[in-house]
Amino acid sequence: MTAIKHALQRDIFTPNDERLLGIVNVCKAGKKKKNCFLCATVTTERPVQVKVVKVKKSDKGDFYKRQQTWELRDLTEVDAKDASKENPEFDLHFEKVYRWVASSTAEKNSFISCIWKLNQRYLRKKVEFVNVSSQLLEESVPSGESQSVAVGDEDALDDYQELSTREEQDIESMMEMCEYAISNAEAFAEQLSRELQVLDGANIQSIMASEKQVNILMQLLDEALGEVDTIEGKLSSYEEMLQSVKDQMDQISQSNRLIQISNTNNGKLLDEIQFLVNYMDLSKGHIRALQEGDLTSPKGIEACINASEALLQCMNVALRPGHDKLRAVTQQQLLFAELRDTFARRLTNHLNNVFVHQFNHFSHFKMTIPQFYRSSCLSLPGHDQSSTLSQHTAELTLPKHSPLHRDLLRYAKLMEWLKNTHKEKYEGLSRTYVDYMSRLYEREIKDFFEVAKIKMAGTSKEAKGKFATLPRKESALKQETESLHGSSGKLTGSTSSLNKLTVQGSNSRRSQSSSLLDMGNMSASDLDVADRTKFDKIFEQVLSELEPLCLAEQDFISKFFKLQQHPIIAPPLAQPETEELDVVTPSRLPPHHEHRQSLSSEKDVVRLMMNKIFQSIETELNSLIALGDKIDSFNSLYMLVKMSHHVWTAENVDPASYLSTTLGNVLVTVKRNFDKCISGQIRQMEEFKISKKSKVGILPFVTGFEEFAELAETIFRNAERRGDLDKAYVKLIRAVFMNVEKVANESQKTPRDVVMMENFHHIFSTLSRLKISCLDTERREAKQKYTDHLQFYVINSLGQPLEKLNHFFEGVEARVAQGIREEEVSYQLAFNKQELRKVIKEYPGKEVKKGLDNLYKKVDKHLCEEESLLQVVWHSMQDEFIRQYKHFEDLIGRCYPGSGITMEFTIQDMLEYFSSIAQSH
């Protein structure tokens, strides 16, 4: 073990300036026996570091290598397992527990003893030793081999002292002075011993010679000791004096500290008092304003506002811990609560009185209508309202409530205070305001719409018949037609339009007012256009009056009741009331849910209040729309455009406003009426019947569509809802196409091709003139149908004047089609040259002209005058006749070559025939 220790010191620890003090041969407990050494070392440099190093012998050679190192200060516990029995196992507790088995118990004890000594010297007994015998720790002389290790270790720890650099230099210089210092160490040692004896003798003689000086020195020392005692006595007295001073200063310091604490407490108390006085003291002026302030004058209202804000600030002050236990604070809080309740009661009573006064004031100046109009207008059968309506002078305006709003807005800040302090009274005032204003507005709006209805009824020349007209059965329609014709002088107001009605007139054309069947007749009078324009202005005025009224009221409610800033309050209308909120809204809940609903924002509160106040607007608007639709179903076009524009404007201002929502609901009704109007026109087309005794001509619903399109294009110019009109156009034009074909198939007096040609020509002309982009496909289709039926009519008509010639050449073409060569057709018995000459002789020029003249008369009889297609058809017949003539000439040249057979008339003759016939008529 000694050799291993020296080898480890030389190879591992000396290069690192370390000294090996203890070593033990160990292996890990419970594992395969792999021996290693645990070494206890200290560094040679200060401060000294004590370490436990694990050293292992290399597998490839005889040298050792350092494997792991622990600082001894990290060692917390040494467990020897058993203090009474010999056991080679022990544990070292570093960051974790390391379990070891020593090669012998003696080595284990020696290593633990070394660790104990190092712990005593360098770590001040920090490490805890468990299951280690006290004898091992107290005695440091073990038996056997370990004795020398322990003694050597202890000597090394206690006696060893390194030479300093200067000592090393002195030894080297002394050895250089002696030549045999290295070769003969004994002689050198004897010489050094003799020189040391000489020096010792010299020192003793020197000491003996200085005995007198030593005695003198001792005497001086005794005197010095006496002086020291004297000084110590004085110092003791001084210390007693200083102690007395110290006690006095401690008393003064304690007194000063108590004074400082008292001053600090007084300062804090003053701060608390100032806080309470500053934030919980209400001036007498404010108290007087709250108790008896004038709520009618501007100065009094301003004083009440300032007082209420000061009171709210005092009530909302954040008290510090313990303030609520002070009697003065409690009394002030009770005073504030009493002032709050008193002022809230005064304010509520005053505003209730203001509401009643303003309601009574506006009730006296509400819009009035003569009782005659209320009771009898448009209600007496057979009564002519024109003179009465012309005398009506009531203005179509709504009263302005800006004075009321201006007066009440002075109390807006007080309402905000009431909202923050007394919600019950705030909600009661809200309900009171809504109740009074709903009654006021209901009366004003009812009178306003009654005037609008009377003015609308005055726009119709057929007020009696149209006012109660809805789509009815055929019998009812005929009765109305008779009454309309019976009063035609009043209806149209012009003889020319009466004549036109008579010329165009069948009962079907006047079966219902404002239909495509009679729209041309209705629009023939300028009065109809003026009536519709006047209706449009009235409807626009109604909407223009309602829009600022609703916006102003909503703006006032938001400002007066402070409903635009803070989210989620208990809605004033959500409380149980004797009267339910009966308003039509887009997302209306069942009645038993309305007042229980918890609103999520103040916009909902505003909307509910507006619904309650203006609960009659939507009903009245729908009634007015129904009246306009009864007067003239085409009024729905005006209403759709105007309503769409106002809805668009309202949504741009506030999409969630009451006005936007209400107008949106009404717009749905207007759009439904518009769709119903279009469906009614289509139904009337389908029910149209033609006369069996007269020619058809241009169908009434075709001219009606023209008038409808002209009117619609005028109304919908730059309108927002152009898409609705385009859809209606498509539906109407398809119905017109289908019913034109149906009438053409049913026509007995007029050929089918003539009916199709004339009506589709009229449709094509109308669409080309109006340039309706969504009907481009229908315009091309109308042109194609017109062209096709013109060609069919011309071909069918031209078969009459040259009938036998046509039959002859049709037979020739049939033989050629069967495979007979063209030059061999003349050998057929029925188609030889003699037969050809015989047929040609039957159609001399005079006979052809006579046949063409009869054809012209027949075409003139078929065609109507309105469309002026006679010359177009006659020119097409001329072209077709020339084409047939050339075709006949070509067949003669091919099938009868060299025969010299020609027609009895030439192309020039035909042109003269057609021209002279056209000029003669």
Short mmCIF file of C-alpha atoms in Angstrom, two decimals, residues 224 226-236 238:
data_model
loop_
_atom_site.label_atom_id
_atom_site.label_comp_id
_atom_site.label_asym_id
_atom_site.label_seq_id
_atom_site.Cartn_x
_atom_site.Cartn_y
_atom_site.Cartn_z
CA ALA A 224 5.83 50.88 32.99
CA GLY A 226 2.80 50.85 37.38
CA GLU A 227 2.00 53.56 34.87
CA VAL A 228 -0.23 51.14 33.06
CA ASP A 229 -2.13 50.46 36.27
CA THR A 230 -2.58 54.20 36.84
CA ILE A 231 -3.82 54.70 33.31
CA GLU A 232 -6.17 51.77 33.67
CA GLY A 233 -7.65 53.36 36.83
CA LYS A 234 -8.28 56.63 34.98
CA LEU A 235 -9.72 54.79 32.07
CA SER A 236 -12.09 52.97 34.42
CA TYR A 238 -13.68 57.68 32.39
#
